[in-house]
Short mmCIF file of C-alpha atoms in Angstrom, two decimals:
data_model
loop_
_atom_site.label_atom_id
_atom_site.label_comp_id
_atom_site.label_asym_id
_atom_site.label_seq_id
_atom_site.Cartn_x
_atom_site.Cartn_y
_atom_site.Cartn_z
CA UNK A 171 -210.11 38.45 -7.24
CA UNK A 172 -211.21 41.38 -4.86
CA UNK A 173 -211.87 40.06 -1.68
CA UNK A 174 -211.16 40.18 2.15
CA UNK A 175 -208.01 38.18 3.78
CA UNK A 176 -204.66 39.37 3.12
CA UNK A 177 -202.89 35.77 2.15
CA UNK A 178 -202.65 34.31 -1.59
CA UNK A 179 -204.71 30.67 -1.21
CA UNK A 180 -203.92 28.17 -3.92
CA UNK A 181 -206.68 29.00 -6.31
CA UNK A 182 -205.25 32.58 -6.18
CA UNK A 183 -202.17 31.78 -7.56
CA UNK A 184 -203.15 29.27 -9.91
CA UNK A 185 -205.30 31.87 -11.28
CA UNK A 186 -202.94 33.97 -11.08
CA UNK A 187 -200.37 32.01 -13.51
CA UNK A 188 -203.37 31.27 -15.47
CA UNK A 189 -203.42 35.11 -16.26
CA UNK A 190 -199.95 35.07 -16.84
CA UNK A 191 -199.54 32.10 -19.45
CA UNK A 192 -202.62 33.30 -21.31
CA UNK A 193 -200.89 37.02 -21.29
CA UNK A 194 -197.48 35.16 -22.68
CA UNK A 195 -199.33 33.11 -25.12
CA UNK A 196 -200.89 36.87 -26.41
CA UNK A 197 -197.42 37.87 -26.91
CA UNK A 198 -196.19 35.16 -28.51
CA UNK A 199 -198.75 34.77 -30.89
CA UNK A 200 -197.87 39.10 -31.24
CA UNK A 201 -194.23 37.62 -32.04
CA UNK A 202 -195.31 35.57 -34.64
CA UNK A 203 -197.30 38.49 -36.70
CA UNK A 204 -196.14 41.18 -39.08
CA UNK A 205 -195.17 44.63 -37.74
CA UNK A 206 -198.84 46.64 -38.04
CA UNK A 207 -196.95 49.92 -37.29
CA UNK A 208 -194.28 50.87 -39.96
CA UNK A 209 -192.62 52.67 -36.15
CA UNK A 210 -189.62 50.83 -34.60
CA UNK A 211 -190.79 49.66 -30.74
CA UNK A 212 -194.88 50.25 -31.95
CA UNK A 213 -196.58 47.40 -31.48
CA UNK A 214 -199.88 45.86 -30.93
CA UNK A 215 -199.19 45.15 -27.51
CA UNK A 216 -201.57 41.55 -27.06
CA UNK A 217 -200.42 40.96 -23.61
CA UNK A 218 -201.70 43.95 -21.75
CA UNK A 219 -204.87 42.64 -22.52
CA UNK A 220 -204.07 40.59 -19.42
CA UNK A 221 -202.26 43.33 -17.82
CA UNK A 222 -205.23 45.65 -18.08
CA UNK A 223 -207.60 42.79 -16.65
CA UNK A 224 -205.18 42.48 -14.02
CA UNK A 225 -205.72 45.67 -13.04
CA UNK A 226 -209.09 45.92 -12.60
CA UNK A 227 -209.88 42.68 -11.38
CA UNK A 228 -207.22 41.61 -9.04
CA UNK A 229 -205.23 43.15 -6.00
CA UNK A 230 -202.64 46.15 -6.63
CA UNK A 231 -199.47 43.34 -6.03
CA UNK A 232 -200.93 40.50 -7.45
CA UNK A 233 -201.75 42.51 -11.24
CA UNK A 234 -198.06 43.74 -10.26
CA UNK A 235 -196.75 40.15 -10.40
CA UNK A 236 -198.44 39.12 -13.24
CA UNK A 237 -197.03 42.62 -15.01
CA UNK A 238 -193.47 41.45 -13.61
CA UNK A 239 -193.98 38.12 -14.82
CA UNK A 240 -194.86 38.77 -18.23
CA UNK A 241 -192.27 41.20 -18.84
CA UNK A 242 -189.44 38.88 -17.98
CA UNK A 243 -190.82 35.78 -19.22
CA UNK A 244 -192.06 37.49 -22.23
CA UNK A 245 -187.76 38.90 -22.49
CA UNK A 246 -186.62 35.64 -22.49
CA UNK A 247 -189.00 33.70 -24.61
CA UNK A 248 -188.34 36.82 -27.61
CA UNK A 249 -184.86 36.43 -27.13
CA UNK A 250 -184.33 39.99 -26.64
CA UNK A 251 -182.99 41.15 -23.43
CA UNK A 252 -182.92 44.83 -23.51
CA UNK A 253 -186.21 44.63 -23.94
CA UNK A 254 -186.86 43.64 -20.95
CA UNK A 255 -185.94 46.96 -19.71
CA UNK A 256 -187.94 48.68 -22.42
CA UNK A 257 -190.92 46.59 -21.42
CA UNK A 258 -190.18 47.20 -17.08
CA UNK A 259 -189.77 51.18 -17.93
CA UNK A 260 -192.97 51.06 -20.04
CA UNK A 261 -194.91 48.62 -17.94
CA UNK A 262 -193.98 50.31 -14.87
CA UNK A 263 -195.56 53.78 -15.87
CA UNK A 264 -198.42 52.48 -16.94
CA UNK A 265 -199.00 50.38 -14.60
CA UNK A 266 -198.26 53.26 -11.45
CA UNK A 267 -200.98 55.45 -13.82
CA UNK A 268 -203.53 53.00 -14.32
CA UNK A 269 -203.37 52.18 -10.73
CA UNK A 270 -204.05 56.15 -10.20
CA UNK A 271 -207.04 56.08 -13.29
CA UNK A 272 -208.48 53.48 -11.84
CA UNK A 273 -210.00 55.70 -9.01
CA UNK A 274 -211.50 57.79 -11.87
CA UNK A 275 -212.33 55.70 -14.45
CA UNK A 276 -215.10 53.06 -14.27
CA UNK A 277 -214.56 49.76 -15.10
CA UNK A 278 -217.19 50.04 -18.07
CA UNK A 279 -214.83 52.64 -19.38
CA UNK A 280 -211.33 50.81 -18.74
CA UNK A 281 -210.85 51.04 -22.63
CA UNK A 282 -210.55 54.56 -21.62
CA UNK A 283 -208.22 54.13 -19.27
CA UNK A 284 -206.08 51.67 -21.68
CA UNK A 285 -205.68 54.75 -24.15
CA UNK A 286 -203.75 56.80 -21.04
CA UNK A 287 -202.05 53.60 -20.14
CA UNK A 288 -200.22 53.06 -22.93
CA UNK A 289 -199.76 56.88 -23.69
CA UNK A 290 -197.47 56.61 -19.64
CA UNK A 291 -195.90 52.84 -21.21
CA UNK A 292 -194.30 55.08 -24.31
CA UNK A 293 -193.19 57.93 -22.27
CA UNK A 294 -191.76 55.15 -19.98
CA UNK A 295 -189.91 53.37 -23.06
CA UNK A 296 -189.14 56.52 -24.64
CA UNK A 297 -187.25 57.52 -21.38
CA UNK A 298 -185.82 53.96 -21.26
CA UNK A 299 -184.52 54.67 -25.08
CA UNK A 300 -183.25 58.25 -24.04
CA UNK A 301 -180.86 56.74 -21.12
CA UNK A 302 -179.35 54.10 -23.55
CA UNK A 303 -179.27 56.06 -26.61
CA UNK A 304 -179.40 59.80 -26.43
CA UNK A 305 -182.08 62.18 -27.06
CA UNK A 306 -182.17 61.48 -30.66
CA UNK A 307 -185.32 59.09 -29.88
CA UNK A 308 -187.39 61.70 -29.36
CA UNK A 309 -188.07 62.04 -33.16
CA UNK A 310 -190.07 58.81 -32.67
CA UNK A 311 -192.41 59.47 -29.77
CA UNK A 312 -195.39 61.73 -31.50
CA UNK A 313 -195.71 58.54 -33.96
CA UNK A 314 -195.21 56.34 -30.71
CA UNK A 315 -197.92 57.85 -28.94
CA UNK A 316 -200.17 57.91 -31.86
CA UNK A 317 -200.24 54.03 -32.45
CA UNK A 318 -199.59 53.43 -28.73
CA UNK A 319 -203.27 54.84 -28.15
CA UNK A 320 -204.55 53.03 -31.29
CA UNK A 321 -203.08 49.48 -29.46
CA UNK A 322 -204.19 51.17 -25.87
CA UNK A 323 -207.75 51.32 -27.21
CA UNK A 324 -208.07 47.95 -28.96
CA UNK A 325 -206.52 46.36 -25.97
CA UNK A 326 -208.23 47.82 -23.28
CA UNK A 327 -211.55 46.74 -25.30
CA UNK A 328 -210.58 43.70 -25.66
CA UNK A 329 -209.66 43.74 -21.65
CA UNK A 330 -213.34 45.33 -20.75
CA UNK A 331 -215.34 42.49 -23.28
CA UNK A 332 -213.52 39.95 -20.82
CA UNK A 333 -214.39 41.34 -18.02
CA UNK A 334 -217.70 41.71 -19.12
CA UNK A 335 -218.02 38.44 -20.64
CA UNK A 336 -216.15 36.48 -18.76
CA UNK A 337 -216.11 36.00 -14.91
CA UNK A 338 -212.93 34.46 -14.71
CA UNK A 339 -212.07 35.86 -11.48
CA UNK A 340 -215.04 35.30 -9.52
CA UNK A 341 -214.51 34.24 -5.76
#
């Protein structure tokens, strides 16, 4: 979706919510699967596969309202609120990171950058976790950083096989 002109045309935005459904249907299909991490709050993490792609494909805001989008959609249809804020606290520190690693890291390494990604989307949660419920949380993030790079790896390949693959976003 790079590309000259500053306005959003139709086939923008319906590729746009394209992104977004498929990123919802990741997570709940995610929903729907057994914990893979025996950590509270690790997870696979399915929908930054279109988060990721976002990111390297599209414009700054527009990956930033499909991020947006998917974290409060995503809230509602698990039925969890506070994780919503969990999610915007993670999402938002990865995303403000991979915007910065995206100047250093090729696209044909994004998997790369997916690994750091969701390393800044822990520290975000884990912050999240220490404002609601103390610094007691901190016990959890060495194991949440160790399975949120495992996830940050498998996702961003998955991300960079699409781009590769896949030239959804061609205009």
């Amino acid at each position: 979706m790079k590309g000259g002109g500053g306005g959003m045309d139709a086939r923008r935005l319906t590729r746009l919510a394209l992104l977004t459904a498929a990123a919802l249907a990741l997570f709940v299909v995610e929903l729907q699967l057994p914990d893979l991490f025996p950590i509270p709050g690790a997870k696979l993490g399915l929908a930054n596969i279109g988060t990721v792609y976002a990111l390297y494909r599209c414009r700054a805001g527009e990956a930033a309202m499909v991020l947006a989008a998917r974290i409060l959609l995503g809230g509602l249809l698990g039925g969890r609120g506070i994780a919503i804020v969990y999610s915007a606290a993670g999402g938002a520190a990865c995303f403000a990171g991979m915007l910065l690693l995206k100047r250093a890291i090729p696209e044909r390494h994004l998997w790369l950058a997916s690994v750091f990604g969701a390393a800044l989307h822990n520290l975000g949660q884990m912050a999240a976790a220490m404002a609601i419920a103390g610094t007691a949380v901190l016990a959890y993030l060495p194991f949440l950083l160790l399975a949120g790079c495992a996830a940050g790896a498998f996702t961003g390949l998955c991300a960079q096989l699409v781009l590769k693959k896949g030239r959804f976003w061609k205009l």
